PDB file of C-alpha atoms in Angstrom:
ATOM      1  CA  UNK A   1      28.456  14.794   0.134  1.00  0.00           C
ATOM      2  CA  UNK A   2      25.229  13.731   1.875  1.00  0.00           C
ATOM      3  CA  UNK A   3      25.499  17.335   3.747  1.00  0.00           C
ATOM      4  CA  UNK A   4      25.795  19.282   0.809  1.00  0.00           C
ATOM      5  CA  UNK A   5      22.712  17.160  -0.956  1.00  0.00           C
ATOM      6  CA  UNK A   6      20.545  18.367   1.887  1.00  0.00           C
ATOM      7  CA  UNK A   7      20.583  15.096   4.079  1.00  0.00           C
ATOM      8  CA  UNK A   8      22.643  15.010   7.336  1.00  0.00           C
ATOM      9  CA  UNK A   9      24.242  11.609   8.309  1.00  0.00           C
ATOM     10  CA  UNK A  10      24.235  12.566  12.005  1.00  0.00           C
ATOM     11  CA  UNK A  11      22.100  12.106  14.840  1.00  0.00           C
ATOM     12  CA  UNK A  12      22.914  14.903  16.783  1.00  0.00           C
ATOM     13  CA  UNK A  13      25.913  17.966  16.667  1.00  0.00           C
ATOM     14  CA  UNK A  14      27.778  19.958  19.594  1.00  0.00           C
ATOM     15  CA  UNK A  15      29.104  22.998  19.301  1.00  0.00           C
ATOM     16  CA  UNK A  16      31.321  25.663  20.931  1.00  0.00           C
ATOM     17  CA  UNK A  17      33.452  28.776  20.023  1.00  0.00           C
ATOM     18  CA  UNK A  18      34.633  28.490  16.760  1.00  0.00           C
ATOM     19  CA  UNK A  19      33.435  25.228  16.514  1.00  0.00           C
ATOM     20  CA  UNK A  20      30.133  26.123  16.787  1.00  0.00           C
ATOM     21  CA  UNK A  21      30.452  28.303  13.262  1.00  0.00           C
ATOM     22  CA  UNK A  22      31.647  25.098  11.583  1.00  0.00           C
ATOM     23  CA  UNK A  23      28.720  22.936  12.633  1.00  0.00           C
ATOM     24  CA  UNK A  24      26.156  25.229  11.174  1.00  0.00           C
ATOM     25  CA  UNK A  25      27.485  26.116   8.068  1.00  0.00           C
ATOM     26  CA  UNK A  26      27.444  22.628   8.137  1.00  0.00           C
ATOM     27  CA  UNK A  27      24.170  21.868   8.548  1.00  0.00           C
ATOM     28  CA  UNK A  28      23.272  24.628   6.611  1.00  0.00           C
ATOM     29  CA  UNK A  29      25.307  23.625   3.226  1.00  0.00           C
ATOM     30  CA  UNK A  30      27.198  26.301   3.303  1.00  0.00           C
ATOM     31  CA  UNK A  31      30.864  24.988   4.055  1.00  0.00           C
ATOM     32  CA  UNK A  32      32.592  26.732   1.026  1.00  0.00           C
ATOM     33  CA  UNK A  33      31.228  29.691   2.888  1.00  0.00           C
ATOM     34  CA  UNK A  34      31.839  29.369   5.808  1.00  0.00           C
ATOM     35  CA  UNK A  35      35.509  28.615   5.678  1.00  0.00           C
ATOM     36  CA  UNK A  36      36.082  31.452   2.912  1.00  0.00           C
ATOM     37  CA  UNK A  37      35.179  33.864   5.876  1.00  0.00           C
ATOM     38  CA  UNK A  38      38.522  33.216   7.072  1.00  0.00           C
ATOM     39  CA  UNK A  39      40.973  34.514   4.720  1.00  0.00           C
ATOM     40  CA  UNK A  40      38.259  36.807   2.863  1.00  0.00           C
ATOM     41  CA  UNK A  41      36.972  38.924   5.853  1.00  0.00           C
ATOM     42  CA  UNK A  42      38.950  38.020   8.590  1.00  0.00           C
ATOM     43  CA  UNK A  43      42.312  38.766   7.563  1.00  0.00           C
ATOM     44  CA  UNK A  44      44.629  41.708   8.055  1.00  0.00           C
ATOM     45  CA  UNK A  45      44.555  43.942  11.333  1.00  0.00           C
ATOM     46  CA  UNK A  46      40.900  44.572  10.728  1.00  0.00           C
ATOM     47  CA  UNK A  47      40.217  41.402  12.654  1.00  0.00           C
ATOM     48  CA  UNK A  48      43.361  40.853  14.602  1.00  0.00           C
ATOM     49  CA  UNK A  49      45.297  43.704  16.260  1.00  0.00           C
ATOM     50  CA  UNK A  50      47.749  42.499  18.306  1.00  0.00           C
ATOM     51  CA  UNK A  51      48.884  45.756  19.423  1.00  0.00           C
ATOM     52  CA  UNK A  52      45.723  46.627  20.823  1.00  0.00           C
ATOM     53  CA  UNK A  53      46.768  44.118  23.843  1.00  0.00           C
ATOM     54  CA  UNK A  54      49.426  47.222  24.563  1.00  0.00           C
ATOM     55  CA  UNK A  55      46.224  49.882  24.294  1.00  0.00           C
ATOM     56  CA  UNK A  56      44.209  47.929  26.622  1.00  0.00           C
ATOM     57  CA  UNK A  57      41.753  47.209  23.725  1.00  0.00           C
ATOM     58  CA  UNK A  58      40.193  43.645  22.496  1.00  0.00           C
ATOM     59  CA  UNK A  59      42.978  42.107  20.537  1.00  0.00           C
ATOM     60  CA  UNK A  60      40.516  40.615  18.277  1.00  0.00           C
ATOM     61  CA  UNK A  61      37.406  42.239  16.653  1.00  0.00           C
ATOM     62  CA  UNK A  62      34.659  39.659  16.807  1.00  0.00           C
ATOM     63  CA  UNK A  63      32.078  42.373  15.181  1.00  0.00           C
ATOM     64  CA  UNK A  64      33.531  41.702  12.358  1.00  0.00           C
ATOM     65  CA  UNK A  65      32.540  37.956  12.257  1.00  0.00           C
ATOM     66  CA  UNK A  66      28.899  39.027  13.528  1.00  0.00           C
ATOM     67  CA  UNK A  67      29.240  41.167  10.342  1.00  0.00           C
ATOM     68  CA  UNK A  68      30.193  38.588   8.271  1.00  0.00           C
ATOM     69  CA  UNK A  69      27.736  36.066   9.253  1.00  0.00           C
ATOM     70  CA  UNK A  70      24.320  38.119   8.597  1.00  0.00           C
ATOM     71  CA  UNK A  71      26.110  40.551   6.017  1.00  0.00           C
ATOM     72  CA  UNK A  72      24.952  39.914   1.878  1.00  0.00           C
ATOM     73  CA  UNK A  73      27.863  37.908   0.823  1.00  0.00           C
ATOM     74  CA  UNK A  74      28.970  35.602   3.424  1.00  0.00           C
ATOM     75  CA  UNK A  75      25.312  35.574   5.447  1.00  0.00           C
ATOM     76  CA  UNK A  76      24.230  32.411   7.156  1.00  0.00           C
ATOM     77  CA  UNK A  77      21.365  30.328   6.231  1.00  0.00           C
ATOM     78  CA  UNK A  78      20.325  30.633   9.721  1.00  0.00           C
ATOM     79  CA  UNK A  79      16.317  29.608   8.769  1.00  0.00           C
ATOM     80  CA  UNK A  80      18.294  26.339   8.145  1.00  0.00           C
ATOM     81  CA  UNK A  81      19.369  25.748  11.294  1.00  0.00           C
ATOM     82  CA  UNK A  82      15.844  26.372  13.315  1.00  0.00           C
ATOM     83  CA  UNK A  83      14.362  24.047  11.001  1.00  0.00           C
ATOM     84  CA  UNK A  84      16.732  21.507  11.219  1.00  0.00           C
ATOM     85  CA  UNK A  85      15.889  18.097  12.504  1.00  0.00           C
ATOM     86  CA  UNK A  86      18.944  17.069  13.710  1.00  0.00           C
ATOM     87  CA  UNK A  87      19.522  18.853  17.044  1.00  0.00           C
ATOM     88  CA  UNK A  88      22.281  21.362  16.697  1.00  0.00           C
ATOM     89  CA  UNK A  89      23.845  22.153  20.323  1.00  0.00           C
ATOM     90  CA  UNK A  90      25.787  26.025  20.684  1.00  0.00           C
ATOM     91  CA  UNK A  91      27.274  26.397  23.813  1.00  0.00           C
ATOM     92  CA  UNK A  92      28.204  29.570  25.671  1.00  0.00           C
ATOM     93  CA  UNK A  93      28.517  30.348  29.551  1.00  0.00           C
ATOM     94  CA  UNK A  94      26.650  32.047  32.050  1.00  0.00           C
ATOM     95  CA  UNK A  95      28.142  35.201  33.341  1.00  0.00           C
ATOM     96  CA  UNK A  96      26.091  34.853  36.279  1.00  0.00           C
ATOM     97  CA  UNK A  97      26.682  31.385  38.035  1.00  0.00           C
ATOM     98  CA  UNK A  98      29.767  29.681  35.296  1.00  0.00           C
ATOM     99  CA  UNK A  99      27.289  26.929  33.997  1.00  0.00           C
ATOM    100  CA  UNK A 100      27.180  26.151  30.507  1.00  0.00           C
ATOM    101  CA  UNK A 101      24.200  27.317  28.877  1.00  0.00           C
ATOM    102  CA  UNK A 102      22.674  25.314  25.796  1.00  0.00           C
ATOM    103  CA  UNK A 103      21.180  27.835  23.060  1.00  0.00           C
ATOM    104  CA  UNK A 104      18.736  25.261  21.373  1.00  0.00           C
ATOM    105  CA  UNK A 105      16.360  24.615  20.236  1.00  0.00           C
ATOM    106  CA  UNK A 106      16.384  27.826  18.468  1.00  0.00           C
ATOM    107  CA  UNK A 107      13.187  30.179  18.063  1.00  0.00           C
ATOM    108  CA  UNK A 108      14.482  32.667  15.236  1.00  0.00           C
ATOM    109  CA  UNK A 109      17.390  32.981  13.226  1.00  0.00           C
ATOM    110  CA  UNK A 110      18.300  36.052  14.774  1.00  0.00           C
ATOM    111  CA  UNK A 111      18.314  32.849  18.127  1.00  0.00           C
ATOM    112  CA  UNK A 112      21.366  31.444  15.975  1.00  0.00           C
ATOM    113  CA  UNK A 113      22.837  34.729  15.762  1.00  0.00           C
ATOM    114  CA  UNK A 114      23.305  35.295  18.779  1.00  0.00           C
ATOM    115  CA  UNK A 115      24.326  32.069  19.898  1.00  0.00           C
ATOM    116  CA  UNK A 116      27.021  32.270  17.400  1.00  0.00           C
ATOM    117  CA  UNK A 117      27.644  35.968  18.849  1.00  0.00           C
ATOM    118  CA  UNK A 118      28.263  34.382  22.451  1.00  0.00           C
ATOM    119  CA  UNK A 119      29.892  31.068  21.788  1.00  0.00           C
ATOM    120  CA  UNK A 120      33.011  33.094  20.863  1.00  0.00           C
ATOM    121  CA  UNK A 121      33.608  36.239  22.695  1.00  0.00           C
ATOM    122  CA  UNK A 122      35.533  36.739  25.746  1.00  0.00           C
ATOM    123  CA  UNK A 123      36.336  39.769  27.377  1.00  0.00           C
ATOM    124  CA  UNK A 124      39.284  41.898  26.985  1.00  0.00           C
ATOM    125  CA  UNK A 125      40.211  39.511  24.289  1.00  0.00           C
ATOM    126  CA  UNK A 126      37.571  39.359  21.863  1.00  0.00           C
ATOM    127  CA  UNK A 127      34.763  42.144  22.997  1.00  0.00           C
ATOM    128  CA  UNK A 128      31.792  42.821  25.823  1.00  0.00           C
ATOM    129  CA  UNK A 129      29.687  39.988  26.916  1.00  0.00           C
ATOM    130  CA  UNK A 130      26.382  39.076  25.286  1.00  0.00           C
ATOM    131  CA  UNK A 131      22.831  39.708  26.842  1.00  0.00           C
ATOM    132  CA  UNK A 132      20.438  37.412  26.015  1.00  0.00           C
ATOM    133  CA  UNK A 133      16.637  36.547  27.662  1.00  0.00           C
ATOM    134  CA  UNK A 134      17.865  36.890  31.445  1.00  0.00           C
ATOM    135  CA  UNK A 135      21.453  36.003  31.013  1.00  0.00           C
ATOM    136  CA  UNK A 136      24.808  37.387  29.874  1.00  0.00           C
ATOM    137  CA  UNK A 137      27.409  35.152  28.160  1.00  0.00           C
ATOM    138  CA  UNK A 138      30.653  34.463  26.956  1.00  0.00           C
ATOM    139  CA  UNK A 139      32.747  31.975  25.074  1.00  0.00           C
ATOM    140  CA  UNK A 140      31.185  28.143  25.735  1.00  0.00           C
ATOM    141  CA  UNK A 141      34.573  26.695  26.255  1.00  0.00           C
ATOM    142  CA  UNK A 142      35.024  28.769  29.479  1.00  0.00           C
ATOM    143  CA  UNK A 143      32.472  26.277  30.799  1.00  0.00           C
ATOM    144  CA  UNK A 144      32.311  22.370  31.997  1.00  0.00           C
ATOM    145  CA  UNK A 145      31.061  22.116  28.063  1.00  0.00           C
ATOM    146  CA  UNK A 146      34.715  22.670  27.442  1.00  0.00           C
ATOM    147  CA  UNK A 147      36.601  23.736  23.934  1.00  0.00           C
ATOM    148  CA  UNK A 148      35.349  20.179  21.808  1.00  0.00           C
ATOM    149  CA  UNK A 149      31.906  19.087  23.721  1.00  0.00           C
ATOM    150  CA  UNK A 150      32.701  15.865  23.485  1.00  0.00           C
ATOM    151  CA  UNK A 151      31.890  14.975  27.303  1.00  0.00           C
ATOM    152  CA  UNK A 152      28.318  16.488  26.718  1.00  0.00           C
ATOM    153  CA  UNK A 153      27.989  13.995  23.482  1.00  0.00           C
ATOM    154  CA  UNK A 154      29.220  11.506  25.982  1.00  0.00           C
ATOM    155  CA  UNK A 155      26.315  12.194  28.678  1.00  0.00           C
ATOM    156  CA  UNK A 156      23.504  12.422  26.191  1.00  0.00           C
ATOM    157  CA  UNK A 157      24.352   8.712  25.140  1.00  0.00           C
ATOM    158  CA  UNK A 158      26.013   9.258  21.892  1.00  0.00           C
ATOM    159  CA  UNK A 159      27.646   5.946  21.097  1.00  0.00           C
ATOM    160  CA  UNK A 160      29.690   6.798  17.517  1.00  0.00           C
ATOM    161  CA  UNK A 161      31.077  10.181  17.696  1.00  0.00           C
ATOM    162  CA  UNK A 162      32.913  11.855  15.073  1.00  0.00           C
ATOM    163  CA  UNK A 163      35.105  14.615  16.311  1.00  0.00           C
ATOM    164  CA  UNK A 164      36.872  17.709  14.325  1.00  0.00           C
ATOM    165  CA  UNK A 165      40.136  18.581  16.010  1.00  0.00           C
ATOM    166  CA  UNK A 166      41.200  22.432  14.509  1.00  0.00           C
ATOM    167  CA  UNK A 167      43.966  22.414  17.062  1.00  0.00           C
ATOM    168  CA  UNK A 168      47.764  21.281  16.748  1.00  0.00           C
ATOM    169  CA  UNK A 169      48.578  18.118  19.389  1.00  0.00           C
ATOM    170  CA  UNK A 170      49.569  18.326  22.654  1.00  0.00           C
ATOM    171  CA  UNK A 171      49.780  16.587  26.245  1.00  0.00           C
ATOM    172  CA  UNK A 172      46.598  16.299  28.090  1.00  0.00           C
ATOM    173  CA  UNK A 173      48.511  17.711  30.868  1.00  0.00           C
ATOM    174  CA  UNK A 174      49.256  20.694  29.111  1.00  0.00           C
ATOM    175  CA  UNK A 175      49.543  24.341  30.851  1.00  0.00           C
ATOM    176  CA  UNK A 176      46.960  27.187  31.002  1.00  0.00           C
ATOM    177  CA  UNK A 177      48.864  29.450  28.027  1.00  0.00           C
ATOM    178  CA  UNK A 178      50.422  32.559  29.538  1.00  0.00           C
ATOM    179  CA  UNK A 179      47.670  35.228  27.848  1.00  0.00           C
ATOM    180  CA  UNK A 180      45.126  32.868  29.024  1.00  0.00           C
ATOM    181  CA  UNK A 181      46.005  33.231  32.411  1.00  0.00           C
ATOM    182  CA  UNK A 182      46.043  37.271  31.832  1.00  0.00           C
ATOM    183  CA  UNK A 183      42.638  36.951  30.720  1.00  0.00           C
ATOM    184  CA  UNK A 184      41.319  35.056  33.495  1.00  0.00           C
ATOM    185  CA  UNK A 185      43.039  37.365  35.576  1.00  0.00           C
ATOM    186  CA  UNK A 186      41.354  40.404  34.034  1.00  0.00           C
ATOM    187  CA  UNK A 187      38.065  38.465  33.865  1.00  0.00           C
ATOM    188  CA  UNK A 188      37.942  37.872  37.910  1.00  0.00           C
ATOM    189  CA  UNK A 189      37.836  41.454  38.581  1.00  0.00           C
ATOM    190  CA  UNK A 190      34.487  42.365  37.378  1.00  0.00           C
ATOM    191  CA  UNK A 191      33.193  38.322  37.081  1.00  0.00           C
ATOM    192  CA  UNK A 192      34.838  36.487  39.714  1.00  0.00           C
ATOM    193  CA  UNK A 193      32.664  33.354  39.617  1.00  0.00           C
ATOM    194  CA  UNK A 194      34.258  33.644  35.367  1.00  0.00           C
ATOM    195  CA  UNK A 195      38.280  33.266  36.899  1.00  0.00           C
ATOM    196  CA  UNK A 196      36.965  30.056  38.728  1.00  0.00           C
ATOM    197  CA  UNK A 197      35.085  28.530  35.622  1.00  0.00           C
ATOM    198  CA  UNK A 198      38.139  29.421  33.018  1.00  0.00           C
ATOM    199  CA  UNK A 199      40.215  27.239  35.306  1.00  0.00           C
ATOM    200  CA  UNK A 200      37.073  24.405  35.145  1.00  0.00           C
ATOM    201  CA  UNK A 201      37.299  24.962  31.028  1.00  0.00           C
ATOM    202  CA  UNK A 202      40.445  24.058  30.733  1.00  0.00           C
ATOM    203  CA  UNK A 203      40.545  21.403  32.977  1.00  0.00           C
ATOM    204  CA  UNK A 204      37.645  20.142  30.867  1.00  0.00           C
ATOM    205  CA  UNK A 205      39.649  20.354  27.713  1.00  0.00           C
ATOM    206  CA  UNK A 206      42.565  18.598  28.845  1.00  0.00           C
ATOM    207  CA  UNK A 207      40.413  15.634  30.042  1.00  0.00           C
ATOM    208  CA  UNK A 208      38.847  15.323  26.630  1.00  0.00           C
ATOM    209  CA  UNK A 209      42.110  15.532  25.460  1.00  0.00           C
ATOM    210  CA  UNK A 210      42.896  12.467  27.345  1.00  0.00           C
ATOM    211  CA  UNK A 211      39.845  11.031  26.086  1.00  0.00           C
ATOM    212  CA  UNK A 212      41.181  11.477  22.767  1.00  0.00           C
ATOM    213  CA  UNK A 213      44.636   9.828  23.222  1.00  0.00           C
ATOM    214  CA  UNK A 214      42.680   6.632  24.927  1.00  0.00           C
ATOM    215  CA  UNK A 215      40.864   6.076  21.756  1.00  0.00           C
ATOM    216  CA  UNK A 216      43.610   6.959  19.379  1.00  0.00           C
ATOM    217  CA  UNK A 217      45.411   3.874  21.261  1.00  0.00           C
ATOM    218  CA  UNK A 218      42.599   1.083  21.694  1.00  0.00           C
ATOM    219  CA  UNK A 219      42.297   1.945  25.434  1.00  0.00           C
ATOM    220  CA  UNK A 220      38.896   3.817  25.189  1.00  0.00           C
ATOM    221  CA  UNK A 221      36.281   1.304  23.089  1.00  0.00           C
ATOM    222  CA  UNK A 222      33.127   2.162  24.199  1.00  0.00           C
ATOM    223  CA  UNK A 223      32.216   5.175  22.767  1.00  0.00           C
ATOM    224  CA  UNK A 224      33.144   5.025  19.534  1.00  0.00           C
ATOM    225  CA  UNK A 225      35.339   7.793  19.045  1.00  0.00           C
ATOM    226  CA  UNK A 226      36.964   9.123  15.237  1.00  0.00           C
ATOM    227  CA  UNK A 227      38.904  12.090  15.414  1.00  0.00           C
ATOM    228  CA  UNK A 228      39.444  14.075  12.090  1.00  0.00           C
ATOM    229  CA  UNK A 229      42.593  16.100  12.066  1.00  0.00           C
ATOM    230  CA  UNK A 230      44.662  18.221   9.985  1.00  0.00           C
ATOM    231  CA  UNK A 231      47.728  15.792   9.461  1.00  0.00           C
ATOM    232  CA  UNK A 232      49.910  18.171   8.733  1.00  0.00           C
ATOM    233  CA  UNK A 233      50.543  20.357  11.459  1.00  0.00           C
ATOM    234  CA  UNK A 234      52.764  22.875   9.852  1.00  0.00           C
ATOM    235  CA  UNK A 235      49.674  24.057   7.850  1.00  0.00           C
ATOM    236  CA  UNK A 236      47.849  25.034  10.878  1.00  0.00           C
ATOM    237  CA  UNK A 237      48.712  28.503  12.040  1.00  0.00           C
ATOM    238  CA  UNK A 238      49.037  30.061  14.634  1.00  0.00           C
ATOM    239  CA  UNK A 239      45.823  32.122  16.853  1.00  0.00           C
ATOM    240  CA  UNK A 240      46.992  35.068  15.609  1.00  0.00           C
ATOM    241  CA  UNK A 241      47.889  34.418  12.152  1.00  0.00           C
ATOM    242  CA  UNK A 242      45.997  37.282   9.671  1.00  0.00           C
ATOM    243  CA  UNK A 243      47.755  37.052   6.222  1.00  0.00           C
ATOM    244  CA  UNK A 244      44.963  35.525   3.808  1.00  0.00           C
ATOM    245  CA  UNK A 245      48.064  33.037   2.246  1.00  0.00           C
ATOM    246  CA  UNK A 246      48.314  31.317   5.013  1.00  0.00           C
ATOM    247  CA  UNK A 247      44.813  31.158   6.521  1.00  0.00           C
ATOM    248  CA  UNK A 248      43.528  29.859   2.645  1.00  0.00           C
ATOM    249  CA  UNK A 249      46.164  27.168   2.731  1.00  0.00           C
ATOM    250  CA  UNK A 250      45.081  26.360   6.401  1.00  0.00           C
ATOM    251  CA  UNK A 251      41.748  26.298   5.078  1.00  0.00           C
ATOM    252  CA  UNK A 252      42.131  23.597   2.740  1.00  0.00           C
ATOM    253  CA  UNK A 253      43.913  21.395   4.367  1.00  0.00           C
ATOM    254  CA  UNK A 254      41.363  21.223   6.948  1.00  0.00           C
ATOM    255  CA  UNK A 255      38.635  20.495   3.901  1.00  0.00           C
ATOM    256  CA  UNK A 256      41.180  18.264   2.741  1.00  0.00           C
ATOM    257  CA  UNK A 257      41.520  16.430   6.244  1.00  0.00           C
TER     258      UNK A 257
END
């Protein structure tokens, strides 16, 4: 409620892939909008193709969420985000040397474009790498900023953290999924240096994971840790689910949540 009034009840927000597109249609009182993307633009095999994995073709086509974001209907309040004055963190990762690379503060809102363009794209899976300035990069959870930036929130001295889990639960032990392991694969050919880090990502994630779990229990006090979750976990679907019943209902429940 304070969000959508214009006033943001946080100090500071962290970002990456997806979650990156949440946080500023956040900020930017948008959040209707934002999620509506989902099962209004995104659905059907315009998006998701899973047969282009047999063609040798990105299984998902992120254009369509660049698209999205700047098109007339759905566009972004991205003036919103460069003048916010609550720090808004996008992370994506540096082609070049693996490092996560922080995309504010941001200049423009084409700045915010493009940080939204890089957060979430990795090759053979989701489309080419991003250029931007000197750099080139792909999705920020490939990086030590991992899937849910929570460790970064951690090392800037954040001491109440409020975190937005999309994803079903699991062990913090939990194995690198087969097709992620084709895509690092694929990805070590041409950016070797990107193989290595995708390894370091989801190391990353399963520690925060573990983070997680410690607070959950009491073991974990200091930070401050509240975890906002979907509770029902049938309602969350699956990474390749396109049928626009199914992503609305996921939708709401994670409004509802």
């Amino acid at each position: 409620e304070q969000l959508m009034s214009g006033s943001n009840p946080f100090d500071v927000m962290y970002g990456t892939s997806s979650g990156a597109y949440a946080e500023v249609y956040l900020q930017a009182r948008q959040t209707y909008v934002g999620t509506s993307i989902y099962y209004e633009e995104l659905a059907g095999r315009n998006f998701i193709d899973p047969k282009n994995f047999l063609r040798g073709r990105p299984v998902v086509h992120m254009s369509a969420v660049g698209n999205a974001i700047r098109g007339d209907k759905k566009r972004l309040n991205a003036q919103r985000i460069v003048d916010s004055p609550v720090p808004i963190h996008i992370y994506a990762t540096s082609v070049n040397d693996g490092s996560a690379y922080d995309f504010f503060p941001f200049k423009n809102s084409e700045d915010v474009y493009i940080a939204l363009d890089a957060t979430d794209c990795i090759p053979h899976l989701s489309g080419q790498v991003v250029d931007y300035k000197e750099g080139v990069y792909i999705d920020g959870g490939v990086s030590d900023a991992g899937r849910v930036p929570l460790q970064k929130a951690i090392d800037d001295g954040c001491t109440d953290i409020l975190v937005c889990l999309t994803e079903k639960d699991k062990p913090s032990n939990y194995p690198l999924p087969l097709i992620e392991r084709w895509i690092q694969f694929k990805m070590g050919k041409k950016y070797p240096q990107l193989a290595e880090n995708y390894w370091n990502g989801h190391h990353t994630h399963r520690k925060t994971i573990d983070l997680l779990k410690k607070s959950e229990s009491g073991l974990l006090l200091i930070p401050r840790i509240e975890i906002v979750r979907v509770v029902d976990e049938r309602l969350i679907p699956r990474s390749w689910e396109t049928r626009p019943d199914r992503l609305k209902r996921a939708a709401r429940a994670g409004y509802d949540a």
